[in-house]
Coordinates of C-alpha atoms in Angstrom, one line a residue:
Chain A
M293 CA -38.5 9.7 -37.0
R294 CA -36.1 12.4 -38.2
R295 CA -34.1 9.9 -40.2
T296 CA -37.3 8.7 -41.9
H297 CA -38.0 12.2 -43.0
K298 CA -34.6 12.6 -44.5
I299 CA -35.1 9.4 -46.4
V300 CA -38.4 10.7 -47.7
G301 CA -36.7 13.9 -48.8
S302 CA -33.9 12.4 -50.6
Q303 CA -36.1 9.8 -52.3
T304 CA -38.3 12.6 -53.5
F305 CA -35.4 14.5 -55.1
E306 CA -34.3 11.4 -56.9
T307 CA -37.7 10.6 -58.2
T308 CA -38.8 14.0 -59.3
G309 CA -35.4 15.3 -60.3
A310 CA -37.1 18.7 -61.0
V311 CA -36.9 20.3 -57.5
H312 CA -33.7 21.9 -56.5
P313 CA -33.4 22.5 -52.8
A314 CA -32.8 26.1 -52.0
P315 CA -29.9 26.6 -49.6
H316 CA -32.0 28.0 -46.8
Q317 CA -34.7 25.3 -47.0
S318 CA -34.5 22.2 -44.9
K319 CA -34.9 18.9 -46.7
E320 CA -38.3 18.5 -45.1
E321 CA -39.6 21.8 -46.4
T322 CA -38.3 20.9 -49.8
A323 CA -40.0 17.6 -49.6
M324 CA -43.3 19.3 -48.7
K325 CA -43.0 21.6 -51.7
A326 CA -42.3 18.7 -53.9
M327 CA -45.4 17.0 -52.7
R328 CA -47.5 20.1 -53.3
T329 CA -46.2 20.7 -56.8
A330 CA -46.4 17.1 -57.9
P331 CA -49.1 15.1 -56.2
W332 CA -48.0 11.9 -58.0
T333 CA -44.7 12.1 -56.2
L334 CA -46.4 10.7 -53.1
A335 CA -47.0 7.5 -55.0
A336 CA -43.4 7.6 -56.2
V337 CA -42.2 8.1 -52.7
A338 CA -44.3 5.2 -51.5
A339 CA -43.0 3.0 -54.3
A340 CA -39.5 4.1 -53.6
L341 CA -39.9 3.3 -49.9
L342 CA -41.4 -0.1 -50.7
A343 CA -38.5 -0.8 -53.0
A344 CA -36.0 0.3 -50.4
G345 CA -37.7 -2.2 -48.0
C346 CA -38.7 0.4 -45.5
S347 CA -41.5 -1.7 -44.1
S348 CA -41.2 -0.2 -40.7
V349 CA -42.2 3.2 -41.9
K350 CA -45.7 3.9 -40.7
L351 CA -48.2 5.8 -42.8
D352 CA -48.8 8.5 -40.2
E353 CA -45.1 9.3 -40.2
T354 CA -45.5 10.8 -43.7
K355 CA -48.4 12.9 -42.5
P356 CA -46.9 15.8 -40.6
P357 CA -45.2 17.3 -43.7
V358 CA -48.4 17.1 -45.6
E359 CA -50.4 18.7 -42.8
T360 CA -47.9 21.5 -42.2
A361 CA -48.1 22.4 -45.8
R362 CA -51.7 23.6 -45.4
P363 CA -51.3 27.2 -44.1
T364 CA -50.3 28.4 -47.5
Q365 CA -50.1 32.2 -47.7
V366 CA -53.1 33.6 -49.5
Q367 CA -52.2 36.4 -51.8
P368 CA -54.4 39.5 -51.2
G369 CA -57.1 39.7 -53.8
A370 CA -56.6 36.3 -55.1
G371 CA -60.1 34.8 -55.5
G372 CA -61.7 37.6 -53.4
T373 CA -64.9 39.2 -54.4
S374 CA -64.3 42.7 -53.1
A375 CA -61.3 44.5 -54.3
G376 CA -58.2 44.6 -52.1
T377 CA -58.9 42.2 -49.2
S378 CA -59.4 38.5 -49.2
Q379 CA -62.4 36.9 -47.6
S380 CA -60.2 34.1 -46.4
Q381 CA -57.6 36.3 -44.7
V382 CA -56.9 35.6 -41.1
T383 CA -54.7 37.8 -39.0
P384 CA -53.4 35.9 -36.0
V385 CA -53.4 37.3 -32.5
D386 CA -50.8 35.4 -30.5
L387 CA -51.1 35.9 -26.7
T388 CA -48.2 33.6 -26.1
K389 CA -46.0 36.2 -27.9
N390 CA -47.3 38.9 -25.5
T391 CA -46.3 36.8 -22.5
A392 CA -42.9 36.2 -24.1
A393 CA -42.5 39.9 -24.6
Q394 CA -42.9 40.4 -20.9
Q395 CA -40.1 38.0 -20.4
G396 CA -38.1 39.8 -23.1
N397 CA -38.7 37.2 -25.8
L398 CA -36.0 35.1 -24.4
P399 CA -36.1 31.3 -24.4
R400 CA -37.2 30.3 -20.9
V401 CA -36.5 26.6 -20.7
V402 CA -33.2 24.9 -19.8
Y403 CA -32.9 21.2 -20.5
F404 CA -30.9 18.6 -18.6
D405 CA -29.4 15.2 -19.1
Y406 CA -30.8 12.1 -17.3
D407 CA -30.3 12.1 -13.6
S408 CA -28.2 15.3 -14.0
F409 CA -28.5 18.9 -12.6
V410 CA -25.6 20.3 -14.5
V411 CA -26.6 23.4 -16.5
K412 CA -25.2 22.8 -20.0
E413 CA -23.0 25.3 -21.7
E414 CA -25.4 25.8 -24.5
F415 CA -27.9 27.5 -22.1
R416 CA -25.4 30.0 -20.8
P417 CA -26.3 32.8 -23.3
T418 CA -30.0 32.4 -22.4
L419 CA -29.4 32.6 -18.7
D420 CA -26.9 35.5 -19.2
A421 CA -29.7 37.4 -21.0
H422 CA -32.2 36.7 -18.3
A423 CA -29.7 37.7 -15.6
R424 CA -29.0 41.0 -17.3
Q425 CA -32.7 41.8 -17.5
L426 CA -33.2 41.0 -13.9
A427 CA -30.2 43.1 -12.9
A428 CA -31.6 46.0 -15.0
N429 CA -35.0 45.8 -13.2
K430 CA -34.7 44.8 -9.5
Q431 CA -38.5 44.9 -9.1
R432 CA -38.9 41.8 -11.3
K433 CA -39.1 38.4 -9.7
I434 CA -39.1 35.0 -11.3
A435 CA -39.6 31.4 -10.2
I436 CA -37.4 28.7 -11.5
E437 CA -39.4 25.6 -11.8
G438 CA -37.5 22.3 -11.9
H439 CA -39.0 19.3 -13.6
T440 CA -37.9 15.7 -14.2
D441 CA -39.0 12.9 -16.5
E442 CA -41.5 10.3 -15.4
R443 CA -39.1 7.6 -14.3
G444 CA -38.6 7.0 -10.6
G445 CA -40.3 8.1 -7.4
R446 CA -42.4 11.3 -7.0
E447 CA -40.5 12.6 -4.0
Y448 CA -37.0 11.8 -5.2
N449 CA -37.9 13.4 -8.5
L450 CA -39.2 16.5 -6.6
A451 CA -35.8 16.8 -5.0
L452 CA -34.0 16.2 -8.3
G453 CA -36.2 18.9 -9.9
Q454 CA -35.4 21.2 -7.0
K455 CA -31.7 20.6 -7.6
R456 CA -32.1 21.6 -11.2
A457 CA -34.0 24.7 -10.3
E458 CA -31.3 25.7 -7.8
A459 CA -28.5 25.1 -10.3
V460 CA -30.2 27.5 -12.7
A461 CA -30.9 30.0 -9.9
K462 CA -27.2 29.8 -8.9
S463 CA -26.2 30.5 -12.5
L464 CA -28.5 33.5 -12.7
A465 CA -27.2 34.9 -9.4
L466 CA -23.6 34.5 -10.6
L467 CA -24.5 36.3 -13.8
G468 CA -25.9 39.3 -11.9
A469 CA -29.4 38.6 -10.8
S470 CA -30.2 39.2 -7.1
E471 CA -31.1 36.2 -5.0
T472 CA -34.2 37.9 -3.7
Q473 CA -35.5 38.0 -7.3
L474 CA -35.3 34.3 -7.6
E475 CA -37.2 31.4 -6.0
A476 CA -36.2 27.9 -7.0
V477 CA -39.1 25.4 -6.8
S478 CA -39.9 22.0 -8.2
F479 CA -42.7 20.1 -9.7
G480 CA -40.8 16.8 -9.9
K481 CA -42.4 14.6 -12.5
E482 CA -45.9 16.0 -11.8
R483 CA -46.2 18.5 -14.7
P484 CA -44.6 17.0 -17.8
A485 CA -44.2 19.2 -20.9
A486 CA -44.5 16.2 -23.2
Q487 CA -46.6 13.0 -22.8
G488 CA -45.0 9.7 -23.7
S489 CA -42.6 7.2 -22.4
D490 CA -39.8 7.5 -24.8
E491 CA -36.5 9.3 -24.7
A492 CA -37.9 12.1 -26.9
A493 CA -40.6 12.9 -24.3
W494 CA -38.3 12.4 -21.4
A495 CA -35.7 14.8 -22.8
K496 CA -38.4 17.5 -23.1
N497 CA -39.5 16.9 -19.5
R498 CA -36.0 17.1 -17.9
R499 CA -36.1 20.9 -17.6
A500 CA -36.2 24.1 -15.6
E501 CA -38.6 26.8 -16.6
L502 CA -38.2 30.5 -15.8
V503 CA -41.6 31.9 -14.9
A504 CA -42.5 35.5 -14.1
R505 CA -43.9 36.0 -10.6
Chain B
M20 CA -80.5 -11.0 -28.2
L21 CA -83.7 -10.9 -26.2
K22 CA -83.1 -14.4 -25.0
R23 CA -79.6 -13.5 -23.9
R24 CA -80.8 -10.4 -22.0
Q25 CA -83.5 -12.5 -20.3
F26 CA -80.9 -15.0 -19.3
S27 CA -78.5 -12.5 -17.8
A28 CA -81.3 -10.8 -15.9
A29 CA -82.3 -14.2 -14.4
A30 CA -78.7 -15.0 -13.6
G31 CA -78.4 -11.6 -12.0
L32 CA -81.3 -12.3 -9.7
L33 CA -80.1 -15.7 -8.9
L34 CA -76.5 -15.1 -8.3
C35 CA -76.0 -11.6 -7.2
T36 CA -77.5 -8.3 -6.1
P37 CA -76.6 -5.2 -8.2
A38 CA -74.0 -4.2 -5.6
W39 CA -72.3 -7.6 -6.1
S40 CA -71.9 -7.0 -9.8
Q41 CA -70.1 -3.7 -9.1
F42 CA -67.8 -5.3 -6.7
R43 CA -64.5 -6.3 -8.4
V44 CA -61.5 -7.5 -6.5
E45 CA -59.0 -9.3 -8.8
I46 CA -57.0 -11.6 -6.7
S47 CA -54.0 -13.5 -8.0
G48 CA -51.7 -16.0 -6.5
V49 CA -52.0 -18.9 -4.0
G50 CA -50.8 -18.8 -0.4
A51 CA -49.3 -21.8 1.3
T52 CA -52.0 -22.2 4.0
Q53 CA -55.4 -20.8 3.4
V54 CA -58.4 -21.5 5.5
P55 CA -61.3 -22.6 3.3
I56 CA -64.3 -20.5 4.5
A57 CA -67.9 -20.2 3.2
I58 CA -69.6 -16.9 3.6
A59 CA -73.3 -17.5 2.8
R60 CA -75.5 -14.7 1.6
F61 CA -77.0 -12.9 4.5
R62 CA -80.8 -12.8 4.8
D63 CA -82.2 -9.6 3.3
E64 CA -78.8 -8.2 2.4
D65 CA -80.1 -7.6 -1.1
R66 CA -82.6 -5.1 0.3
A67 CA -79.9 -3.1 2.1
G68 CA -78.0 -2.0 -1.1
Q69 CA -74.7 -3.5 0.0
A70 CA -73.6 -7.1 -0.7
V71 CA -72.4 -7.6 2.9
S72 CA -71.4 -11.3 2.5
A73 CA -69.5 -10.6 -0.7
I74 CA -67.6 -7.8 1.0
V75 CA -66.7 -10.1 3.8
R76 CA -65.5 -12.8 1.4
A77 CA -63.4 -10.4 -0.7
D78 CA -61.8 -9.0 2.4
L79 CA -60.8 -12.4 3.7
E80 CA -59.5 -13.6 0.4
R81 CA -57.4 -10.4 -0.1
S82 CA -55.6 -11.1 3.1
G83 CA -54.1 -14.2 1.6
L84 CA -55.0 -16.4 4.6
F85 CA -58.5 -17.5 3.4
R86 CA -60.0 -19.1 0.3
G87 CA -63.7 -18.5 -0.3
V88 CA -65.9 -21.6 -0.7
D89 CA -69.1 -21.0 -2.6
A90 CA -72.3 -21.2 -0.5
P91 CA -75.4 -22.2 -2.4
A92 CA -78.1 -20.4 -0.4
V93 CA -79.0 -17.7 2.1
L94 CA -78.0 -18.6 5.7
D95 CA -78.8 -16.4 8.7
E96 CA -77.4 -16.4 12.2
T97 CA -80.3 -18.3 13.7
A98 CA -79.8 -21.3 11.4
Q99 CA -78.6 -24.7 12.5
P100 CA -76.3 -25.5 9.6
A101 CA -75.8 -29.2 8.7
M102 CA -72.1 -29.5 9.4
T103 CA -71.7 -32.7 7.4
E104 CA -73.0 -30.9 4.4
W105 CA -70.5 -28.1 4.8
R106 CA -67.7 -30.5 5.4
G107 CA -68.7 -32.1 2.1
R108 CA -68.1 -28.7 0.5
A109 CA -64.6 -28.7 2.1
A110 CA -65.3 -25.6 4.2
D111 CA -63.5 -25.4 7.5
A112 CA -65.4 -22.4 8.6
L113 CA -68.8 -20.9 7.9
V114 CA -70.4 -17.4 8.3
G115 CA -74.1 -16.7 8.0
G116 CA -76.1 -13.6 9.0
S117 CA -78.9 -11.1 8.3
V118 CA -79.4 -7.4 7.6
S119 CA -82.6 -5.9 9.0
R120 CA -83.9 -2.4 8.6
L121 CA -84.7 -0.8 11.9
A122 CA -87.5 1.7 12.6
D123 CA -85.1 4.6 12.8
G124 CA -83.7 3.8 9.3
R125 CA -80.5 2.1 10.5
F126 CA -79.6 -1.4 9.7
D127 CA -79.0 -4.2 12.2
V128 CA -76.3 -6.4 10.8
R129 CA -76.0 -9.8 12.6
F130 CA -73.8 -12.7 11.9
K131 CA -72.5 -16.0 13.3
L132 CA -69.2 -17.8 12.8
W133 CA -69.1 -21.6 12.9
D134 CA -66.1 -24.0 13.1
V135 CA -67.2 -26.6 10.6
V136 CA -64.5 -29.1 11.4
K137 CA -65.4 -29.2 15.1
G138 CA -69.0 -28.5 14.5
V139 CA -69.2 -25.7 17.0
E140 CA -70.2 -22.0 17.1
L141 CA -67.3 -19.6 17.5
G142 CA -69.4 -16.6 18.2
G143 CA -71.3 -13.7 16.5
Q144 CA -72.2 -10.1 16.8
S145 CA -74.9 -7.6 16.2
N146 CA -74.0 -4.1 14.9
A147 CA -76.6 -1.4 14.2
V148 CA -75.3 1.1 11.6
A149 CA -76.4 3.9 9.4
A150 CA -77.0 3.0 5.7
D151 CA -73.7 4.8 4.9
D152 CA -71.8 2.5 7.2
L153 CA -73.1 -0.9 5.9
R154 CA -69.7 -1.4 4.2
L155 CA -68.0 -0.7 7.5
A156 CA -70.3 -3.2 9.2
A157 CA -69.2 -5.8 6.6
H158 CA -65.5 -5.0 7.1
R159 CA -66.0 -5.3 10.9
I160 CA -67.4 -8.8 10.4
A161 CA -64.3 -9.7 8.3
D162 CA -62.1 -8.3 11.1
Y163 CA -63.9 -10.4 13.7
V164 CA -63.6 -13.6 11.6
Y165 CA -59.9 -12.8 10.8
E166 CA -59.1 -12.3 14.5
R167 CA -61.0 -15.4 15.7
L168 CA -59.3 -17.6 13.2
T169 CA -55.8 -16.2 13.0
G170 CA -55.3 -14.6 16.4
E171 CA -54.3 -11.3 14.8
K172 CA -56.2 -8.1 14.3
G173 CA -57.8 -7.6 10.9
V174 CA -57.4 -4.4 9.0
F175 CA -60.5 -4.5 6.9
S176 CA -62.3 -1.7 8.7
T177 CA -59.3 0.7 8.4
R178 CA -59.1 3.3 5.7
I179 CA -56.7 4.3 3.0
A180 CA -56.0 7.6 1.4
Y181 CA -54.9 8.0 -2.2
V182 CA -54.8 10.5 -5.0
T183 CA -56.7 10.2 -8.3
R184 CA -56.0 12.1 -11.5
G185 CA -58.7 12.5 -14.2
G186 CA -60.3 15.2 -16.2
G187 CA -57.6 17.6 -15.4
R188 CA -58.2 17.4 -11.7
Y189 CA -56.3 15.9 -8.8
T190 CA -58.4 14.5 -5.9
L191 CA -57.3 13.3 -2.5
R192 CA -59.7 10.6 -1.4
V193 CA -60.3 8.5 1.7
A194 CA -61.7 5.1 1.1
D195 CA -62.3 1.7 2.8
A196 CA -59.2 -0.5 2.9
D197 CA -60.5 -2.4 -0.2
G198 CA -60.5 0.9 -2.2
E199 CA -64.3 1.2 -2.3
G200 CA -66.6 3.8 -0.9
G201 CA -64.1 6.6 -1.7
Q202 CA -64.9 10.1 -0.4
V203 CA -63.3 13.3 -1.6
A204 CA -61.0 15.0 0.9
L205 CA -59.5 17.6 -1.5
N206 CA -60.2 18.5 -5.1
S207 CA -57.6 20.6 -6.9
P208 CA -56.5 21.6 -10.4
E209 CA -52.9 21.1 -9.3
P210 CA -51.0 17.9 -8.3
I211 CA -51.3 16.4 -4.8
I212 CA -48.7 14.0 -3.6
S213 CA -47.5 12.2 -0.5
P214 CA -50.5 11.9 1.8
A215 CA -49.7 10.8 5.4
W216 CA -52.2 9.8 8.0
S217 CA -51.7 11.1 11.5
P218 CA -51.3 8.3 14.0
D219 CA -54.8 8.9 15.4
G220 CA -56.3 8.7 11.9
R221 CA -58.0 12.1 12.2
E222 CA -55.7 14.1 10.0
L223 CA -54.0 13.8 6.7
A224 CA -50.8 15.7 5.9
Y225 CA -50.0 16.1 2.2
V226 CA -48.2 18.1 -0.5
S227 CA -50.3 20.3 -2.7
F228 CA -49.0 22.4 -5.7
E229 CA -52.0 24.8 -5.6
K230 CA -49.7 27.7 -5.0
Q231 CA -47.5 26.8 -8.0
K232 CA -45.0 25.2 -5.6
A233 CA -44.9 22.3 -3.2
V234 CA -46.5 23.3 0.1
V235 CA -47.3 20.9 3.0
Y236 CA -50.8 21.0 4.5
A237 CA -52.6 19.1 7.3
Q238 CA -56.3 18.5 7.0
E239 CA -58.8 17.2 9.5
V240 CA -60.6 14.4 7.6
A241 CA -64.0 14.7 9.3
S242 CA -64.3 18.5 9.2
G243 CA -62.2 19.4 6.1
K244 CA -60.4 22.1 8.2
R245 CA -56.9 22.5 6.8
R246 CA -53.8 24.4 7.8
E247 CA -50.5 25.2 6.2
I248 CA -47.7 23.3 7.9
A249 CA -44.8 24.3 5.8
N250 CA -44.7 27.0 3.1
F251 CA -41.1 28.1 3.2
R252 CA -39.1 29.5 0.3
G253 CA -38.4 26.7 -2.2
S254 CA -40.1 23.3 -1.9
N255 CA -41.8 21.7 1.1
S256 CA -42.6 18.0 0.9
A257 CA -42.6 14.4 2.1
P258 CA -44.4 14.9 5.4
A259 CA -44.1 12.0 8.0
W260 CA -45.8 12.0 11.4
S261 CA -43.9 11.0 14.5
P262 CA -45.6 8.0 16.2
D263 CA -46.9 10.2 19.0
G264 CA -48.5 12.6 16.5
Q265 CA -46.8 15.6 18.0
S266 CA -44.3 16.4 15.3
L267 CA -43.7 16.0 11.6
A268 CA -40.5 15.2 9.7
M269 CA -40.3 16.6 6.2
T270 CA -38.1 17.8 3.4
L271 CA -37.5 21.5 3.0
S272 CA -35.3 23.4 0.6
R273 CA -35.4 26.7 2.5
E274 CA -31.7 26.8 3.1
G275 CA -30.8 25.3 -0.4
G276 CA -30.8 21.6 -1.2
S277 CA -33.4 19.2 -0.1
Q278 CA -32.8 18.5 3.6
L279 CA -34.7 16.9 6.5
Y280 CA -36.4 19.0 9.2
L281 CA -38.5 18.2 12.2
M282 CA -41.3 20.5 13.2
G283 CA -44.3 20.7 15.5
R284 CA -47.7 19.5 14.4
Q285 CA -48.8 23.2 13.8
G286 CA -45.8 23.7 11.6
D287 CA -43.9 25.5 14.4
A288 CA -40.2 25.5 15.3
P289 CA -38.6 23.8 12.3
R290 CA -35.3 22.2 13.3
R291 CA -32.8 20.9 10.7
L292 CA -32.0 17.2 11.0
T293 CA -29.6 16.6 8.2
N294 CA -26.6 18.6 7.0
S295 CA -25.5 17.2 3.7
S296 CA -24.8 18.6 0.3
A297 CA -26.8 15.8 -1.2
I298 CA -30.6 15.1 -1.5
D299 CA -32.1 13.9 1.7
T300 CA -35.8 13.2 1.5
E301 CA -38.7 10.7 2.2
P302 CA -38.3 10.5 5.9
V303 CA -40.3 7.9 7.9
F304 CA -40.2 7.2 11.6
S305 CA -39.5 3.8 13.0
P306 CA -42.6 2.6 15.0
D307 CA -40.7 3.2 18.3
G308 CA -40.1 6.8 17.3
R309 CA -36.3 6.5 17.9
S310 CA -35.1 6.4 14.3
I311 CA -35.9 8.0 11.0
Y312 CA -35.4 6.1 7.8
F313 CA -34.9 8.3 4.7
V314 CA -33.5 8.4 1.2
S315 CA -30.2 10.1 0.4
D316 CA -27.9 10.2 -2.6
R317 CA -24.9 11.2 -0.5
G318 CA -23.1 8.1 -1.6
G319 CA -23.7 8.9 -5.3
S320 CA -27.0 7.1 -5.8
P321 CA -30.3 7.2 -3.9
Q322 CA -30.2 4.7 -1.0
V323 CA -32.2 4.2 2.2
Y324 CA -30.4 5.4 5.4
R325 CA -31.3 5.4 9.1
M326 CA -30.4 8.0 11.7
P327 CA -31.5 8.9 15.2
A328 CA -34.9 10.8 15.2
G329 CA -33.1 13.9 16.6
G330 CA -30.5 13.8 13.8
G331 CA -27.0 12.6 13.9
N332 CA -24.9 9.9 12.2
A333 CA -26.7 8.2 9.4
E334 CA -26.0 4.6 8.5
R335 CA -26.7 3.1 5.1
V336 CA -29.4 0.4 5.1
T337 CA -29.8 -0.7 1.4
F338 CA -26.8 -1.9 -0.5
T339 CA -28.1 -3.9 -3.5
G340 CA -28.8 -1.8 -6.6
N341 CA -28.2 1.9 -7.4
Y342 CA -31.7 3.3 -6.9
N343 CA -33.5 2.5 -3.7
I344 CA -36.3 4.9 -2.6
S345 CA -39.6 5.3 -0.8
P346 CA -39.0 3.4 2.5
A347 CA -41.8 2.1 4.6
I348 CA -41.3 0.3 7.9
S349 CA -43.6 -2.5 9.2
P350 CA -45.5 -1.8 12.5
D351 CA -43.2 -4.2 14.3
G352 CA -40.1 -2.5 12.9
R353 CA -38.7 -5.7 11.4
V354 CA -39.4 -5.2 7.7
L355 CA -38.4 -2.4 5.3
A356 CA -40.4 -2.1 2.1
Y357 CA -39.0 0.1 -0.6
I358 CA -38.9 0.6 -4.3
S359 CA -35.7 -0.5 -6.1
R360 CA -34.8 0.0 -9.7
Q361 CA -33.3 -3.1 -11.2
G362 CA -32.6 -3.0 -15.0
G363 CA -34.9 -0.2 -15.7
A364 CA -37.9 -1.7 -13.7
F365 CA -39.1 -0.1 -10.5
R366 CA -40.1 -2.9 -8.2
L367 CA -41.4 -3.3 -4.7
Y368 CA -38.9 -5.0 -2.4
T369 CA -39.0 -6.1 1.2
M370 CA -35.9 -6.4 3.4
D371 CA -35.5 -8.2 6.7
L372 CA -34.2 -5.6 9.1
G373 CA -33.9 -8.1 11.9
G374 CA -30.6 -9.6 11.0
S375 CA -30.1 -11.3 7.7
G376 CA -30.6 -8.1 5.7
S377 CA -31.8 -10.1 2.8
A378 CA -34.0 -8.3 0.2
Q379 CA -36.4 -9.7 -2.3
A380 CA -38.6 -8.3 -5.1
I381 CA -42.2 -9.2 -4.4
T382 CA -43.8 -8.0 -7.6
D383 CA -43.1 -8.6 -11.3
T384 CA -44.4 -5.2 -12.5
S385 CA -42.1 -2.4 -13.6
D386 CA -43.6 0.9 -12.3
D387 CA -44.2 0.3 -8.6
E388 CA -44.4 3.3 -6.3
S389 CA -45.2 4.4 -2.7
P390 CA -45.5 1.3 -0.6
S391 CA -47.4 1.5 2.7
F392 CA -48.0 -1.1 5.4
A393 CA -51.4 -2.2 6.7
P394 CA -51.5 -1.5 10.5
N395 CA -51.3 -5.2 11.3
G396 CA -48.2 -5.5 9.1
R397 CA -49.6 -8.4 7.0
L398 CA -50.3 -6.5 3.8
L399 CA -48.7 -3.7 1.8
I400 CA -50.5 -1.3 -0.5
Y401 CA -48.7 0.2 -3.4
A402 CA -49.2 2.0 -6.7
T403 CA -48.2 0.5 -10.1
R404 CA -49.3 0.7 -13.7
A405 CA -51.6 -1.8 -15.4
G406 CA -53.4 -1.4 -18.7
G407 CA -51.9 2.0 -19.3
R408 CA -53.3 3.4 -16.0
D409 CA -52.1 4.0 -12.5
V410 CA -53.7 1.4 -10.2
L411 CA -53.5 0.4 -6.6
M412 CA -52.6 -3.1 -5.5
T413 CA -52.3 -4.9 -2.2
T414 CA -49.9 -7.7 -1.6
T415 CA -48.9 -10.1 1.2
L416 CA -45.3 -9.5 2.4
D417 CA -44.2 -12.6 0.5
G418 CA -45.7 -11.3 -2.7
K419 CA -47.8 -14.5 -3.1
I420 CA -51.3 -12.9 -2.9
K421 CA -52.1 -9.7 -4.7
A422 CA -55.3 -7.9 -5.2
R423 CA -56.0 -5.0 -7.5
L424 CA -58.2 -2.4 -5.9
V425 CA -61.3 -1.0 -7.6
S426 CA -60.8 2.0 -9.8
T427 CA -63.5 3.2 -12.0
T428 CA -62.0 5.7 -14.4
A429 CA -59.1 7.8 -13.2
D430 CA -55.5 7.2 -12.5
V431 CA -55.0 6.1 -8.9
R432 CA -51.8 6.7 -7.0
E433 CA -50.0 7.7 -3.8
P434 CA -51.8 5.2 -1.4
M435 CA -51.3 5.5 2.3
W436 CA -52.8 3.0 4.7
G437 CA -54.4 4.5 7.7
P438 CA -54.2 3.3 11.4
F439 CA -56.5 1.0 13.4
G440 CA -59.5 2.5 15.0
R441 CA -62.4 3.6 13.0

C-alpha cells in the first residue's frame, strides 16, 4: 500500500515535471497537489502505471489521496454573498480533543509485537509523561486495558492482554505513578481497534490503552 | 414466473411443512457403520407447527450413527407397516407417530419404533407437552431411538449455551442441542465469553465485560437471577465448575499474572492453586473431580498441563506443536479435546489419554475454537469460521461426521454443551 503511493508520487513528478516537492511535504501530499493542479495527470499516472506493468495496483488504492484532498481551506469572503464570512465555513468542535485534554494530550496507546508483552523503548517517553502526571495528581486513576490480535483462543488472549497491561502498569509504577492509581485489565481479542485479518490490522490491535477511570 | 411459484407452492405442500423448510442441518462425511432408518412423517405434525419427524431424523443423522432413509407417506403409531416394503427401501429401522392437540392446548406426541429386519415392534411412547416443548418432545424421541438401537444414552434433548454477536450486541443464548430454539439468557453491549454449565444444568457461569473489565458471573437459567462470582482487581475469567457443583476454578489476576484459583459456588474463599510466573488459565476438572487440566506457557509456549484439583505438581500433557489451548475432557476421562496451532491454522485435536497419547486433527478448518463434549462423549461441539462468519459445528470424535448448526444472521461462538437431564 505505502509503496504503491510512493510509486504514484514519483511517477507524477516525472510526468508533470512542474511540481517541486517542498521539503516539509510528504510525497503523498505532493502527489495530491499535483492531481489537483493538473487533472490530466491522473491519466498520465494511469498510463505510467500501465507502462510500468503495475497490474496489481487496484483502482481504489489511488482513491485515498484524491479523497483527502477535499477539505480545502475556504478563504474567508471567497464566493460569499455577505461581506466578511463565508456561507460555507464550518468550524469544527472536536470532543475527542477534550477527552485528550483530560489525559493531558498524551498518546495513550502502546503497541506490542506478536506474542510479546515487552514494552518497546519507543513508548518510554509516553509512559514517562503519563507517570509524571499521575505522580502530580494522586487523585487520578487510570485503567490499562490490554488487547491482542484476533489469532488464537479467547481466554489465552485475555491472559496475554493482561500480561501486556501489567507490563505497562509496572513501567508506570517504576516511573513514579502509585500502584493504587493503576488497574491492569484485559479485553483479549474481544475489542479490536482495527478490523481485518492482515498484519496491518493485527499490529494495531496488539496494544495497551491508558483509559481514565 | 407464475408457473414456477405455483410449482414451488405445490412442492412445499407435498414435501414439507413450513417448519421443515426452515430446518437446516448441513451434514458432511460418512461414518463406517450407520443404521439406515426411516422416520415417516407423523400424522398431523403439520398442524402442530414443528416438523417433529424431520427433527428426529436430523438428530439421528447428526450423531453419525444413523443414515436417514426417505419415507414416502405419513405413518402413525397405530399402523401395521408392511415390513417387506420397508426392507425394499433398505431401511433397518422405522419410526412412525402422531401429534394430537389436547383439549388443554397441549400436544400429545406418540411414536412407535420398529425393527424392520426382524419385523418386530421395539417399543413406543406417548408424551404430552406444551406447544413450546414440541421440539423437546421430538428430541426425546430421537433419544429413545438412539438408546434402543445403540445401547447408549442420546444427547438430543440436552441444551447448549453459546454467544452471538450482531448489531453491536453480545447475547448469551441457550438452545436445543441442534442449535435451534435459542432463547436469550443475557443481552449486553459488551463482550461475553466462556459460558460454563453447572453440573445440574441450572446455572451458567460466564465472563462479561459490562464493567469494562472481565468479571465472572453465575446466572440461574430459569429465573435469570445472577450474581457476581469474581470481581477482583484485574481480570477474572475462565470459570469451570467442579463435578459436584460446589466450587469453581477460574483465572484471576488479583495478585498479578493470570493464575488459577478455586472458590465456592457463591464466589467465597478464593484459594490460589498455581504459583507460576507464567500464564495459567482455562482450567477444567477431570470428570472424577481429582484433577484439573489447564493451559500454561510456563515451558515457553502454551501447552495443556494436569495437576491435582487441590493444586500441586503439574505435569505436561501435550507435546506436539507449540500452541495447544482450550482443553476439554470427555465424560469418561479418556479423551482430551483441544485446539492446536499447526502452521498458522487453529484446529480441533483429540488425544487419547488412556495410554498411547496419540493426537489427531479432526477438522480441516483453520479457525477452530472452544471444544466442548456432549454429555455422552460421542460428539464435540466447537466454533469455527465459515463464509466469513463465526459458526458452530458438531463432530464425531473421529471427525468423520460433521454438522453445521443453524445460525440465522449473527456470529455464533463460545459453545458449551450442557449436562443430561432436561
